[in-house]
């Protein structure tokens, strides 16, 4: 018997309004993600992929965002229907999120360790000693070298790759079942990108969490995704197993995306 999806999005419709107009950003999206697997939501800027991801934790600001209809079920519970207090309990515990720019998320005035311990304080997890132990454990799990020293540093003292590892550590503090990664490697060089993607694969193998990966980079998708869903202008144009979508894309838009992806063939001069 097949286990039900960890995350299931059904017929999701989202619009954004201004004083003069209302724009339909997400139209009838259906997605499913199983525990221990990675679903990549792919599309160009403005395709609706980030709005879809933010909707899982109801993080699109309301207004201007408006949810017209649809369901977002985590283990069968519709997150769009949860009262605010219960939704806050889900955020950062059952579901965590990593954003593309750590410097926009991390507080420049607080040490790395202080910010990670604050996450546990919000969720009332243990006393200060327990929180510090868990903070250092999360940094180590995210492969941050010298966690004691790094915990005492400020974000600006870390490289881009280390800041992203700190964000992963923060997301892992509560041992979430679902990790949403919104363009987590966009601002990183190629070598650091590969390290972060390898870390995501390793952490998933260790914890069994599901990963919803938001990206425009099909190279990233090829590295980590089990399934791919392609969005264009708010609509899902194709989804399927990653290998199937890469080898036999059915949508013209997907074929254009693949054609625009640089490839280095064997024997081709570098």
Tab-separated table of N, CA, C and O in Angstrom, residues 48-116:
chain	number	residue	atom	x	y	z
A	48	UNK	N	5.678	32.048	-10.709
A	48	UNK	CA	4.772	31.676	-9.620
A	48	UNK	C	5.336	30.625	-8.692
A	48	UNK	O	4.687	30.232	-7.716
A	49	UNK	N	6.575	30.184	-8.941
A	49	UNK	CA	7.126	29.089	-8.129
A	49	UNK	C	7.388	29.515	-6.673
A	49	UNK	O	7.067	28.763	-5.744
A	50	UNK	N	7.937	30.709	-6.460
A	50	UNK	CA	8.194	31.154	-5.085
A	50	UNK	C	6.892	31.464	-4.351
A	50	UNK	O	6.763	31.179	-3.149
A	51	UNK	N	5.916	32.008	-5.057
A	51	UNK	CA	4.605	32.261	-4.431
A	51	UNK	C	3.978	30.950	-3.970
A	51	UNK	O	3.354	30.884	-2.903
A	52	UNK	N	4.146	29.894	-4.767
A	52	UNK	CA	3.631	28.578	-4.393
A	52	UNK	C	4.334	28.060	-3.145
A	52	UNK	O	3.693	27.552	-2.215
A	53	UNK	N	5.672	28.192	-3.115
A	53	UNK	CA	6.435	27.707	-1.965
A	53	UNK	C	6.092	28.484	-0.696
A	53	UNK	O	5.887	27.900	0.374
A	54	UNK	N	6.003	29.800	-0.801
A	54	UNK	CA	5.679	30.632	0.358
A	54	UNK	C	4.275	30.349	0.876
A	54	UNK	O	3.992	30.501	2.067
A	55	UNK	N	3.384	29.909	-0.024
A	55	UNK	CA	2.012	29.608	0.379
A	55	UNK	C	1.958	28.441	1.363
A	55	UNK	O	1.029	28.359	2.180
A	56	UNK	N	2.936	27.536	1.293
A	56	UNK	CA	2.934	26.374	2.194
A	56	UNK	C	2.936	26.836	3.648
A	56	UNK	O	2.275	26.235	4.510
A	57	UNK	N	3.665	27.919	3.934
A	57	UNK	CA	3.712	28.444	5.299
A	57	UNK	C	2.921	29.742	5.441
A	57	UNK	O	3.067	30.456	6.416
A	58	UNK	N	2.100	30.014	4.450
A	58	UNK	CA	1.251	31.228	4.431
A	58	UNK	C	2.102	32.489	4.645
A	58	UNK	O	1.759	33.380	5.428
A	59	UNK	N	3.217	32.554	3.910
A	59	UNK	CA	4.150	33.665	4.061
A	59	UNK	C	3.981	34.737	2.996
A	59	UNK	O	4.645	35.770	3.065
A	60	UNK	N	3.121	34.511	2.003
A	60	UNK	CA	2.786	35.602	1.090
A	60	UNK	C	1.978	36.640	1.868
A	60	UNK	O	0.963	36.299	2.483
A	61	UNK	N	2.414	37.897	1.897
A	61	UNK	CA	1.700	38.897	2.713
A	61	UNK	C	0.266	39.097	2.228
A	61	UNK	O	0.016	39.233	1.028
A	62	UNK	N	-0.659	39.103	3.188
A	62	UNK	CA	-2.088	39.238	2.882
A	62	UNK	C	-2.665	40.508	3.519
A	62	UNK	O	-2.810	40.541	4.750
A	63	UNK	N	-3.105	41.513	2.777
A	63	UNK	CA	-2.876	41.702	1.352
A	63	UNK	C	-1.414	42.073	1.096
A	63	UNK	O	-0.703	42.340	2.058
A	64	UNK	N	-0.980	42.066	-0.161
A	64	UNK	CA	-1.752	42.017	-1.408
A	64	UNK	C	-2.128	40.611	-1.865
A	64	UNK	O	-2.905	40.469	-2.793
A	65	UNK	N	-1.550	39.557	-1.231
A	65	UNK	CA	-1.877	38.202	-1.678
A	65	UNK	C	-3.293	37.828	-1.263
A	65	UNK	O	-3.801	38.256	-0.212
A	66	UNK	N	-3.927	37.019	-2.102
A	66	UNK	CA	-5.260	36.503	-1.788
A	66	UNK	C	-5.336	35.052	-2.259
A	66	UNK	O	-5.001	34.749	-3.400
A	67	UNK	N	-5.739	34.163	-1.342
A	67	UNK	CA	-5.903	32.743	-1.671
A	67	UNK	C	-7.362	32.512	-2.051
A	67	UNK	O	-8.250	32.604	-1.205
A	68	UNK	N	-7.603	32.224	-3.310
A	68	UNK	CA	-8.979	32.095	-3.789
A	68	UNK	C	-9.552	30.718	-3.471
A	68	UNK	O	-10.677	30.599	-2.996
A	69	UNK	N	-8.782	29.683	-3.750
A	69	UNK	CA	-9.234	28.337	-3.413
A	69	UNK	C	-8.034	27.394	-3.469
A	69	UNK	O	-6.957	27.744	-3.916
A	70	UNK	N	-8.261	26.186	-2.988
A	70	UNK	CA	-7.200	25.185	-2.992
A	70	UNK	C	-6.908	24.659	-1.599
A	70	UNK	O	-7.422	25.169	-0.588
A	71	UNK	N	-6.085	23.634	-1.551
A	71	UNK	CA	-5.678	23.022	-0.287
A	71	UNK	C	-4.175	22.782	-0.307
A	71	UNK	O	-3.603	22.467	-1.359
A	72	UNK	N	-3.542	22.948	0.861
A	72	UNK	CA	-2.137	22.597	1.041
A	72	UNK	C	-2.073	21.702	2.272
A	72	UNK	O	-2.170	22.179	3.405
A	73	UNK	N	-1.952	20.406	2.045
A	73	UNK	CA	-2.039	19.441	3.135
A	73	UNK	C	-0.664	18.904	3.517
A	73	UNK	O	0.080	18.429	2.671
A	74	UNK	N	-0.347	19.013	4.790
A	74	UNK	CA	0.854	18.423	5.367
A	74	UNK	C	0.401	17.281	6.272
A	74	UNK	O	-0.295	17.508	7.263
A	75	UNK	N	0.733	16.061	5.875
A	75	UNK	CA	0.247	14.883	6.610
A	75	UNK	C	-1.263	14.912	6.765
A	75	UNK	O	-1.813	14.547	7.817
A	76	UNK	N	-1.950	15.396	5.734
A	76	UNK	CA	-3.409	15.386	5.743
A	76	UNK	C	-4.059	16.605	6.356
A	76	UNK	O	-5.275	16.774	6.245
A	77	UNK	N	-3.272	17.495	6.999
A	77	UNK	CA	-3.826	18.701	7.610
A	77	UNK	C	-3.707	19.872	6.649
A	77	UNK	O	-2.609	20.168	6.155
A	78	UNK	N	-4.824	20.535	6.369
A	78	UNK	CA	-4.826	21.653	5.429
A	78	UNK	C	-4.255	22.893	6.114
A	78	UNK	O	-4.889	23.494	6.979
A	79	UNK	N	-3.041	23.293	5.698
A	79	UNK	CA	-2.371	24.428	6.332
A	79	UNK	C	-3.072	25.743	6.063
A	79	UNK	O	-2.971	26.681	6.855
A	80	UNK	N	-3.794	25.844	4.946
A	80	UNK	CA	-4.501	27.087	4.638
A	80	UNK	C	-5.696	27.323	5.551
A	80	UNK	O	-6.210	28.440	5.627
A	81	UNK	N	-6.139	26.280	6.230
A	81	UNK	CA	-7.303	26.409	7.109
A	81	UNK	C	-6.911	26.466	8.592
A	81	UNK	O	-7.784	26.562	9.452
A	82	UNK	N	-5.620	26.413	8.885
A	82	UNK	CA	-5.192	26.421	10.281
A	82	UNK	C	-5.329	27.812	10.899
A	82	UNK	O	-5.031	28.818	10.241
A	83	UNK	N	-5.739	27.899	12.159
A	83	UNK	CA	-5.724	29.190	12.840
A	83	UNK	C	-4.279	29.654	13.041
A	83	UNK	O	-3.349	28.837	13.040
A	84	UNK	N	-4.061	30.962	13.194
A	84	UNK	CA	-2.705	31.511	13.271
A	84	UNK	C	-1.799	30.833	14.300
A	84	UNK	O	-0.622	30.577	14.017
A	85	UNK	N	-2.319	30.525	15.487
A	85	UNK	CA	-1.480	29.933	16.528
A	85	UNK	C	-0.960	28.562	16.113
A	85	UNK	O	0.215	28.232	16.320
A	86	UNK	N	-1.798	27.754	15.519
A	86	UNK	CA	-1.369	26.426	15.074
A	86	UNK	C	-0.419	26.513	13.890
A	86	UNK	O	0.518	25.720	13.768
A	87	UNK	N	-0.645	27.498	13.008
A	87	UNK	CA	0.251	27.673	11.863
A	87	UNK	C	1.637	28.093	12.339
A	87	UNK	O	2.657	27.616	11.820
A	88	UNK	N	1.700	28.965	13.347
A	88	UNK	CA	3.001	29.378	13.891
A	88	UNK	C	3.747	28.185	14.474
A	88	UNK	O	4.977	28.105	14.405
A	89	UNK	N	3.017	27.248	15.042
A	89	UNK	CA	3.648	26.058	15.611
A	89	UNK	C	4.243	25.161	14.521
A	89	UNK	O	5.245	24.479	14.746
A	90	UNK	N	3.622	25.172	13.346
A	90	UNK	CA	4.127	24.375	12.225
A	90	UNK	C	5.393	24.986	11.646
A	90	UNK	O	6.348	24.291	11.301
A	91	UNK	N	5.409	26.327	11.554
A	91	UNK	CA	6.568	27.028	10.988
A	91	UNK	C	7.799	26.794	11.850
A	91	UNK	O	7.800	27.023	13.048
A	92	UNK	N	8.859	26.360	11.226
A	92	UNK	CA	10.108	26.169	11.942
A	92	UNK	C	10.163	24.906	12.765
A	92	UNK	O	11.185	24.610	13.383
A	93	UNK	N	9.070	24.137	12.803
A	93	UNK	CA	9.103	22.864	13.517
A	93	UNK	C	8.888	21.732	12.519
A	93	UNK	O	9.832	21.050	12.126
A	94	UNK	N	7.653	21.554	12.054
A	94	UNK	CA	7.395	20.525	11.041
A	94	UNK	C	7.928	20.945	9.670
A	94	UNK	O	8.343	20.109	8.866
A	95	UNK	N	7.887	22.249	9.402
A	95	UNK	CA	8.333	22.780	8.107
A	95	UNK	C	9.317	23.916	8.351
A	95	UNK	O	9.044	24.826	9.138
A	96	UNK	N	10.476	23.859	7.678
A	96	UNK	CA	11.452	24.943	7.741
A	96	UNK	C	11.759	25.416	6.337
A	96	UNK	O	11.554	24.692	5.362
A	97	UNK	N	12.305	26.635	6.245
A	97	UNK	CA	12.571	27.221	4.937
A	97	UNK	C	13.957	27.847	4.910
A	97	UNK	O	14.387	28.476	5.886
A	98	UNK	N	14.643	27.675	3.791
A	98	UNK	CA	15.950	28.293	3.552
A	98	UNK	C	15.808	29.204	2.341
A	98	UNK	O	15.340	28.769	1.286
A	99	UNK	N	16.242	30.463	2.503
A	99	UNK	CA	16.110	31.439	1.425
A	99	UNK	C	17.433	31.613	0.691
A	99	UNK	O	18.483	31.184	1.140
A	100	UNK	N	17.378	32.290	-0.472
A	100	UNK	CA	18.553	32.382	-1.324
A	100	UNK	C	19.596	33.355	-0.800
A	100	UNK	O	20.781	33.229	-1.114
A	101	UNK	N	19.215	34.345	-0.009
A	101	UNK	CA	20.165	35.364	0.450
A	101	UNK	C	20.241	35.359	1.974
A	101	UNK	O	19.440	36.009	2.640
A	102	UNK	N	21.231	34.651	2.544
A	102	UNK	CA	21.342	34.596	4.008
A	102	UNK	C	21.505	35.974	4.644
A	102	UNK	O	21.012	36.208	5.750
A	103	UNK	N	22.190	36.904	3.961
A	103	UNK	CA	22.423	38.220	4.560
A	103	UNK	C	21.128	39.015	4.706
A	103	UNK	O	21.045	39.927	5.521
A	104	UNK	N	20.122	38.666	3.922
A	104	UNK	CA	18.824	39.329	4.053
A	104	UNK	C	17.987	38.685	5.154
A	104	UNK	O	16.967	39.244	5.565
A	105	UNK	N	18.404	37.523	5.620
A	105	UNK	CA	17.637	36.777	6.620
A	105	UNK	C	18.303	36.830	7.988
A	105	UNK	O	17.624	36.973	9.008
A	106	UNK	N	19.627	36.696	8.011
A	106	UNK	CA	20.351	36.726	9.269
A	106	UNK	C	20.450	38.160	9.799
A	106	UNK	O	20.588	39.109	9.036
A	107	UNK	N	20.418	38.295	11.110
A	107	UNK	CA	20.522	39.605	11.763
A	107	UNK	C	22.000	39.987	11.865
A	107	UNK	O	22.764	39.304	12.544
A	108	UNK	N	22.438	41.068	11.196
A	108	UNK	CA	23.854	41.423	11.223
A	108	UNK	C	24.357	41.860	12.589
A	108	UNK	O	25.565	41.907	12.826
A	109	UNK	N	23.440	42.171	13.502
A	109	UNK	CA	23.817	42.685	14.821
A	109	UNK	C	23.925	41.588	15.876
A	109	UNK	O	24.272	41.871	17.018
A	110	UNK	N	23.632	40.351	15.508
A	110	UNK	CA	23.668	39.259	16.480
A	110	UNK	C	24.597	38.154	16.008
A	110	UNK	O	24.755	37.929	14.806
A	111	UNK	N	25.214	37.466	16.969
A	111	UNK	CA	26.103	36.367	16.608
A	111	UNK	C	25.302	35.219	15.997
A	111	UNK	O	24.091	35.092	16.206
A	112	UNK	N	26.013	34.388	15.257
A	112	UNK	CA	25.391	33.216	14.648
A	112	UNK	C	24.762	32.329	15.716
A	112	UNK	O	23.606	31.897	15.603
A	113	UNK	N	25.505	32.045	16.763
A	113	UNK	CA	24.991	31.178	17.830
A	113	UNK	C	23.773	31.757	18.519
A	113	UNK	O	22.812	31.043	18.820
A	114	UNK	N	23.794	33.077	18.748
A	114	UNK	CA	22.653	33.721	19.389
A	114	UNK	C	21.387	33.601	18.573
A	114	UNK	O	20.298	33.375	19.116
A	115	UNK	N	21.528	33.711	17.257
A	115	UNK	CA	20.348	33.616	16.391
A	115	UNK	C	19.798	32.203	16.333
A	115	UNK	O	18.589	31.998	16.313
A	116	UNK	N	20.697	31.215	16.322
A	116	UNK	CA	20.225	29.833	16.305
A	116	UNK	C	19.549	29.471	17.620
A	116	UNK	O	18.510	28.791	17.637
